[in-house]
Amino acid sequence: MKVALIGLGSVGRGVAEMLAKKDLGLVLTGIADSKSAFMDPAGIDIARVLAAKKRNGFCGDQNLTAEDVIKKADYDALIEVTPTNALSGEPAIGYMKAALNRKKHVVTSNKGPIALAAKELLAMARKKGVTLRYEATVAGAIPVMHTLEEGLAGNEILALYGVLNGTCNYILTRMAAEGLSYEQALMEAREMGYAEADPTYDVQGIDAAIKLVILANTIWDNGVKLADVDRTGIDLLTPDALRLADEQGCTIRLIAEANPKKHLLRVSPRILDKNHPLVFEGTLNALTLETDMAKEITLIGRGAGSIETASAIIGDLLYIRDRYVERA
Amino acid sequence: MKLEMKDSPGQLVAALKPISEVGGNIIAVIHQRDPDLDDDTLNVQIVLELPKGRLDNLKELLKEQGVHIQRIDEERLLYQRTVILIGHLVHTGFSDTVDQIDSTGFAEVTEVAMSMPGVNERSSSRMTIRAVSRDDMEAALAILRRVAQAKSLLLIEPLEDAA
């Protein structure tokens, strides 16, 4: 199967490296970053492109753009991993539409566009007889979407709750373990590379809320939006609050939860027993699904990272290859 | 409650039956034979939940079965939740915050632990609430959510099983 890659940040680089390293039967025929693009229907030499990116700051021909690759390259599936824009979803939404219009499958890690426009994009994919997959948008390497559509097929999902932001989990872990203030723990998270220069998205629960919206729409198709999430972050927590919880064998975690029967869609810091399956240290993510047949299922794993996110993207690509492309 | 009954077949069942007849819910039955007791009586401790006002009815029914009630300890507030509040707890009237729960009649704040690092800094408190029933607990938490919002306090609730 031929693939084109749009975006060469941390995730894009991880995907490219794995395509080069692993014999997956996926041929890269187009690649683009924000400054340049490159196409080769016979297959791009990935090592050379990545070396050029490292050396020059761009990967290909500066006279070509992402649009050129999307509209002209010869590929079966587009890998869309450009930086996310939670407000407009652009330019990613435009990229995905252009590919779907050409009857190309799309795989993305881009949360903003999926939270904003999944319904429209999925309808478009259906109409064109192709598929749109976005496993990597929620909980990084954890195969949430695959579990929902395959492992838990036929189950009714009654509710879900989980830890969907690794940065917050790290900060809360450090506040509890060392008695650090929120500010100190945030600073440490930045030094470790776990927090962005502007941590607002993470610490105010926006990132977790976006993932919650994606999950709710995927599972219940209820059209909820980011503004529908009842959201409280962790930036006002005190070390005393964590100590008071600790005195009772508990701790505090940022929990995203959805329960359509209770009209609940919430991201908030919560008190959990330390033995609760959603209490773990560091930057991991986890999700508990409550279903009618399987009852509770908890998935736990890496929620971010270059290669970890590539794992989710490659899982989606191979899913498409096995079901749609090779068969044809 | 602690009951004393004849140690003969069918007696324990006969003693438990009235509980369900008055709409009660048995939580635990502790039934231990005392080796030092040489008579034919049996002591049984039962933990149960009863709807309001049914206790006299139950006592009457047990008496009819020939069961002697040795002791009854009533615990009205069966449900317990612990929450944490963060903010300017004293300036916003902490006793008023507690009163809003206590004055309901169905829920009470039974324990408070507080930490106040400095006059102008936000304080943190852990508050244990007990309520008569699960619904009453939900109602008490709804009141607390409203009070917390009005006073700009951060309320941290426990995570319950979602479904």
mmCIF file of N, CA and C in Angstrom, chain A residues 208-283:
data_model
loop_
_atom_site.group_PDB
_atom_site.id
_atom_site.type_symbol
_atom_site.label_atom_id
_atom_site.label_comp_id
_atom_site.label_asym_id
_atom_site.label_seq_id
_atom_site.Cartn_x
_atom_site.Cartn_y
_atom_site.Cartn_z
ATOM 1 N N ALA A 208 -7.651 16.939 27.705
ATOM 2 C CA ALA A 208 -8.442 15.767 28.127
ATOM 3 C C ALA A 208 -9.886 15.893 27.642
ATOM 4 N N ALA A 209 -10.425 17.115 27.688
ATOM 5 C CA ALA A 209 -11.814 17.336 27.259
ATOM 6 C C ALA A 209 -11.979 17.077 25.761
ATOM 7 N N ILE A 210 -10.977 17.477 24.963
ATOM 8 C CA ILE A 210 -11.038 17.227 23.513
ATOM 9 C C ILE A 210 -11.077 15.719 23.245
ATOM 10 N N LYS A 211 -10.235 14.963 23.970
ATOM 11 C CA LYS A 211 -10.222 13.506 23.795
ATOM 12 C C LYS A 211 -11.541 12.895 24.240
ATOM 13 N N LEU A 212 -12.115 13.460 25.303
ATOM 14 C CA LEU A 212 -13.406 12.970 25.792
ATOM 15 C C LEU A 212 -14.504 13.190 24.745
ATOM 16 N N VAL A 213 -14.459 14.348 24.095
ATOM 17 C CA VAL A 213 -15.427 14.660 23.033
ATOM 18 C C VAL A 213 -15.288 13.660 21.880
ATOM 19 N N ILE A 214 -14.039 13.368 21.501
ATOM 20 C CA ILE A 214 -13.801 12.413 20.408
ATOM 21 C C ILE A 214 -14.359 11.038 20.782
ATOM 22 N N LEU A 215 -14.082 10.606 22.013
ATOM 23 C CA LEU A 215 -14.575 9.292 22.460
ATOM 24 C C LEU A 215 -16.102 9.254 22.483
ATOM 25 N N ALA A 216 -16.716 10.289 23.064
ATOM 26 C CA ALA A 216 -18.181 10.311 23.191
ATOM 27 C C ALA A 216 -18.836 10.273 21.820
ATOM 28 N N ASN A 217 -18.304 11.051 20.877
ATOM 29 C CA ASN A 217 -18.885 11.062 19.529
ATOM 30 C C ASN A 217 -18.679 9.735 18.813
ATOM 31 N N THR A 218 -17.504 9.135 19.036
ATOM 32 C CA THR A 218 -17.227 7.847 18.400
ATOM 33 C C THR A 218 -18.161 6.762 18.937
ATOM 34 N N ILE A 219 -18.356 6.754 20.241
ATOM 35 C CA ILE A 219 -19.134 5.678 20.863
ATOM 36 C C ILE A 219 -20.636 5.919 20.737
ATOM 37 N N TRP A 220 -21.078 7.129 21.057
ATOM 38 C CA TRP A 220 -22.526 7.370 21.143
ATOM 39 C C TRP A 220 -23.076 8.239 20.012
ATOM 40 N N ASP A 221 -22.182 8.766 19.190
ATOM 41 C CA ASP A 221 -22.589 9.617 18.077
ATOM 42 C C ASP A 221 -23.571 10.692 18.545
ATOM 43 N N ASN A 222 -23.259 11.334 19.672
ATOM 44 C CA ASN A 222 -24.216 12.267 20.276
ATOM 45 C C ASN A 222 -23.927 13.736 19.970
ATOM 46 N N GLY A 223 -22.970 13.982 19.084
ATOM 47 C CA GLY A 223 -22.747 15.349 18.618
ATOM 48 C C GLY A 223 -22.264 16.327 19.680
ATOM 49 N N VAL A 224 -21.635 15.814 20.760
ATOM 50 C CA VAL A 224 -21.188 16.750 21.791
ATOM 51 C C VAL A 224 -19.962 17.532 21.307
ATOM 52 N N LYS A 225 -19.827 18.729 21.881
ATOM 53 C CA LYS A 225 -18.717 19.611 21.517
ATOM 54 C C LYS A 225 -17.895 19.937 22.757
ATOM 55 N N LEU A 226 -16.725 20.534 22.500
ATOM 56 C CA LEU A 226 -15.836 20.889 23.601
ATOM 57 C C LEU A 226 -16.553 21.754 24.649
ATOM 58 N N ALA A 227 -17.396 22.664 24.185
ATOM 59 C CA ALA A 227 -18.097 23.571 25.107
ATOM 60 C C ALA A 227 -19.095 22.825 25.998
ATOM 61 N N ASP A 228 -19.471 21.604 25.619
ATOM 62 C CA ASP A 228 -20.424 20.836 26.433
ATOM 63 C C ASP A 228 -19.758 20.154 27.624
ATOM 64 N N VAL A 229 -18.421 20.149 27.631
ATOM 65 C CA VAL A 229 -17.713 19.451 28.711
ATOM 66 C C VAL A 229 -17.642 20.353 29.945
ATOM 67 N N ASP A 230 -18.083 19.807 31.078
ATOM 68 C CA ASP A 230 -17.987 20.484 32.365
ATOM 69 C C ASP A 230 -16.534 20.286 32.833
ATOM 70 N N ARG A 231 -15.752 21.371 32.798
ATOM 71 C CA ARG A 231 -14.307 21.202 32.877
ATOM 72 C C ARG A 231 -13.660 21.975 34.019
ATOM 73 N N THR A 232 -12.877 21.306 34.840
ATOM 74 C CA THR A 232 -12.073 21.934 35.887
ATOM 75 C C THR A 232 -10.659 21.385 35.776
ATOM 76 N N GLY A 233 -9.675 22.266 35.816
ATOM 77 C CA GLY A 233 -8.286 21.827 35.673
ATOM 78 C C GLY A 233 -7.632 21.523 37.005
ATOM 79 N N ILE A 234 -6.304 21.370 36.953
ATOM 80 C CA ILE A 234 -5.565 21.051 38.183
ATOM 81 C C ILE A 234 -4.754 22.242 38.682
ATOM 82 N N ASP A 235 -4.842 23.392 37.987
ATOM 83 C CA ASP A 235 -3.943 24.509 38.304
ATOM 84 C C ASP A 235 -4.264 25.202 39.629
ATOM 85 N N LEU A 236 -5.397 24.876 40.246
ATOM 86 C CA LEU A 236 -5.712 25.509 41.528
ATOM 87 C C LEU A 236 -5.544 24.541 42.703
ATOM 88 N N LEU A 237 -4.983 23.363 42.425
ATOM 89 C CA LEU A 237 -4.792 22.391 43.502
ATOM 90 C C LEU A 237 -3.644 22.806 44.411
ATOM 91 N N THR A 238 -3.782 22.482 45.679
ATOM 92 C CA THR A 238 -2.741 22.795 46.656
ATOM 93 C C THR A 238 -2.069 21.497 47.120
ATOM 94 N N PRO A 239 -0.790 21.592 47.543
ATOM 95 C CA PRO A 239 -0.151 20.394 48.109
ATOM 96 C C PRO A 239 -0.902 19.897 49.348
ATOM 97 N N ASP A 240 -1.526 20.835 50.082
ATOM 98 C CA ASP A 240 -2.305 20.438 51.268
ATOM 99 C C ASP A 240 -3.468 19.524 50.897
ATOM 100 N N ALA A 241 -4.103 19.823 49.766
ATOM 101 C CA ALA A 241 -5.244 18.999 49.338
ATOM 102 C C ALA A 241 -4.776 17.567 49.078
ATOM 103 N N LEU A 242 -3.612 17.431 48.449
ATOM 104 C CA LEU A 242 -3.080 16.090 48.189
ATOM 105 C C LEU A 242 -2.694 15.383 49.483
ATOM 106 N N ARG A 243 -2.181 16.164 50.434
ATOM 107 C CA ARG A 243 -1.818 15.573 51.730
ATOM 108 C C ARG A 243 -3.067 15.121 52.486
ATOM 109 N N LEU A 244 -4.118 15.950 52.444
ATOM 110 C CA LEU A 244 -5.368 15.586 53.121
ATOM 111 C C LEU A 244 -5.968 14.311 52.528
ATOM 112 N N ALA A 245 -5.835 14.164 51.208
ATOM 113 C CA ALA A 245 -6.315 12.934 50.562
ATOM 114 C C ALA A 245 -5.445 11.759 50.975
ATOM 115 N N ASP A 246 -4.134 11.994 50.990
ATOM 116 C CA ASP A 246 -3.167 10.941 51.338
ATOM 117 C C ASP A 246 -3.410 10.388 52.743
ATOM 118 N N GLU A 247 -3.810 11.270 53.668
ATOM 119 C CA GLU A 247 -4.071 10.833 55.051
ATOM 120 C C GLU A 247 -5.167 9.770 55.115
ATOM 121 N N GLN A 248 -5.988 9.714 54.080
ATOM 122 C CA GLN A 248 -7.070 8.730 54.072
ATOM 123 C C GLN A 248 -6.814 7.616 53.053
ATOM 124 N N GLY A 249 -5.561 7.461 52.658
ATOM 125 C CA GLY A 249 -5.225 6.394 51.709
ATOM 126 C C GLY A 249 -5.681 6.695 50.298
ATOM 127 N N CYS A 250 -5.886 7.985 50.022
ATOM 128 C CA CYS A 250 -6.384 8.380 48.703
ATOM 129 C C CYS A 250 -5.404 9.335 48.022
ATOM 130 N N THR A 251 -5.675 9.665 46.776
ATOM 131 C CA THR A 251 -4.926 10.710 46.100
ATOM 132 C C THR A 251 -5.860 11.418 45.126
ATOM 133 N N ILE A 252 -5.324 12.403 44.382
ATOM 134 C CA ILE A 252 -6.162 13.167 43.454
ATOM 135 C C ILE A 252 -5.645 12.962 42.035
ATOM 136 N N ARG A 253 -6.546 12.719 41.103
ATOM 137 C CA ARG A 253 -6.181 12.564 39.692
ATOM 138 C C ARG A 253 -7.168 13.362 38.832
ATOM 139 N N LEU A 254 -6.695 13.802 37.662
ATOM 140 C CA LEU A 254 -7.606 14.481 36.733
ATOM 141 C C LEU A 254 -8.341 13.401 35.931
ATOM 142 N N ILE A 255 -9.642 13.320 36.136
ATOM 143 C CA ILE A 255 -10.437 12.257 35.529
ATOM 144 C C ILE A 255 -11.398 12.835 34.486
ATOM 145 N N ALA A 256 -11.379 12.230 33.310
ATOM 146 C CA ALA A 256 -12.366 12.553 32.281
ATOM 147 C C ALA A 256 -13.429 11.466 32.333
ATOM 148 N N GLU A 257 -14.703 11.849 32.333
ATOM 149 C CA GLU A 257 -15.747 10.821 32.413
ATOM 150 C C GLU A 257 -16.945 11.208 31.563
ATOM 151 N N ALA A 258 -17.581 10.181 31.023
ATOM 152 C CA ALA A 258 -18.788 10.387 30.229
ATOM 153 C C ALA A 258 -19.776 9.293 30.573
ATOM 154 N N ASN A 259 -21.015 9.698 30.783
ATOM 155 C CA ASN A 259 -22.089 8.751 31.060
ATOM 156 C C ASN A 259 -23.368 9.344 30.488
ATOM 157 N N PRO A 260 -23.761 8.913 29.283
ATOM 158 C CA PRO A 260 -24.892 9.563 28.610
ATOM 159 C C PRO A 260 -26.210 9.440 29.383
ATOM 160 N N LYS A 261 -26.396 8.326 30.101
ATOM 161 C CA LYS A 261 -27.652 8.174 30.859
ATOM 162 C C LYS A 261 -27.745 9.196 31.978
ATOM 163 N N LYS A 262 -26.590 9.552 32.551
ATOM 164 C CA LYS A 262 -26.582 10.561 33.623
ATOM 165 C C LYS A 262 -26.309 11.960 33.067
ATOM 166 N N HIS A 263 -26.271 12.087 31.744
ATOM 167 C CA HIS A 263 -25.958 13.362 31.081
ATOM 168 C C HIS A 263 -24.662 13.952 31.618
ATOM 169 N N LEU A 264 -23.677 13.094 31.774
ATOM 170 C CA LEU A 264 -22.429 13.489 32.387
ATOM 171 C C LEU A 264 -21.323 13.537 31.344
ATOM 172 N N LEU A 265 -20.659 14.680 31.264
ATOM 173 C CA LEU A 265 -19.506 14.841 30.384
ATOM 174 C C LEU A 265 -18.583 15.789 31.113
ATOM 175 N N ARG A 266 -17.603 15.231 31.820
ATOM 176 C CA ARG A 266 -16.888 16.058 32.778
ATOM 177 C C ARG A 266 -15.409 15.714 32.833
ATOM 178 N N VAL A 267 -14.579 16.765 32.973
ATOM 179 C CA VAL A 267 -13.158 16.606 33.283
ATOM 180 C C VAL A 267 -12.935 17.347 34.583
ATOM 181 N N SER A 268 -12.482 16.645 35.625
ATOM 182 C CA SER A 268 -12.293 17.314 36.911
ATOM 183 C C SER A 268 -11.322 16.533 37.787
ATOM 184 N N PRO A 269 -10.633 17.262 38.703
ATOM 185 C CA PRO A 269 -9.794 16.547 39.661
ATOM 186 C C PRO A 269 -10.689 15.774 40.627
ATOM 187 N N ARG A 270 -10.331 14.523 40.913
ATOM 188 C CA ARG A 270 -11.193 13.690 41.758
ATOM 189 C C ARG A 270 -10.360 12.959 42.804
ATOM 190 N N ILE A 271 -11.030 12.580 43.874
ATOM 191 C CA ILE A 271 -10.382 11.797 44.926
ATOM 192 C C ILE A 271 -10.535 10.317 44.576
ATOM 193 N N LEU A 272 -9.406 9.605 44.542
ATOM 194 C CA LEU A 272 -9.439 8.166 44.254
ATOM 195 C C LEU A 272 -8.639 7.417 45.308
ATOM 196 N N ASP A 273 -9.112 6.235 45.661
ATOM 197 C CA ASP A 273 -8.344 5.360 46.522
ATOM 198 C C ASP A 273 -7.023 5.033 45.814
ATOM 199 N N LYS A 274 -5.941 4.962 46.589
ATOM 200 C CA LYS A 274 -4.635 4.693 45.958
ATOM 201 C C LYS A 274 -4.592 3.340 45.270
ATOM 202 N N ASN A 275 -5.490 2.433 45.654
ATOM 203 C CA ASN A 275 -5.529 1.115 45.011
ATOM 204 C C ASN A 275 -6.392 1.094 43.762
ATOM 205 N N HIS A 276 -7.002 2.214 43.430
ATOM 206 C CA HIS A 276 -7.862 2.266 42.245
ATOM 207 C C HIS A 276 -7.020 2.029 40.983
ATOM 208 N N PRO A 277 -7.567 1.263 40.012
ATOM 209 C CA PRO A 277 -6.782 0.995 38.796
ATOM 210 C C PRO A 277 -6.370 2.251 38.024
ATOM 211 N N LEU A 278 -7.056 3.370 38.234
ATOM 212 C CA LEU A 278 -6.681 4.592 37.514
ATOM 213 C C LEU A 278 -5.634 5.418 38.269
ATOM 214 N N VAL A 279 -5.131 4.883 39.367
ATOM 215 C CA VAL A 279 -4.058 5.588 40.071
ATOM 216 C C VAL A 279 -2.725 4.928 39.736
ATOM 217 N N PHE A 280 -1.888 5.668 39.015
ATOM 218 C CA PHE A 280 -0.549 5.201 38.657
ATOM 219 C C PHE A 280 0.324 6.436 38.516
ATOM 220 N N GLU A 281 1.639 6.205 38.529
ATOM 221 C CA GLU A 281 2.554 7.334 38.545
ATOM 222 C C GLU A 281 2.977 7.726 37.140
ATOM 223 N N GLY A 282 3.446 8.963 37.021
ATOM 224 C CA GLY A 282 4.075 9.397 35.784
ATOM 225 C C GLY A 282 3.102 9.808 34.701
ATOM 226 N N THR A 283 3.572 9.679 33.450
ATOM 227 C CA THR A 283 2.842 10.286 32.324
ATOM 228 C C THR A 283 1.914 9.313 31.598
#
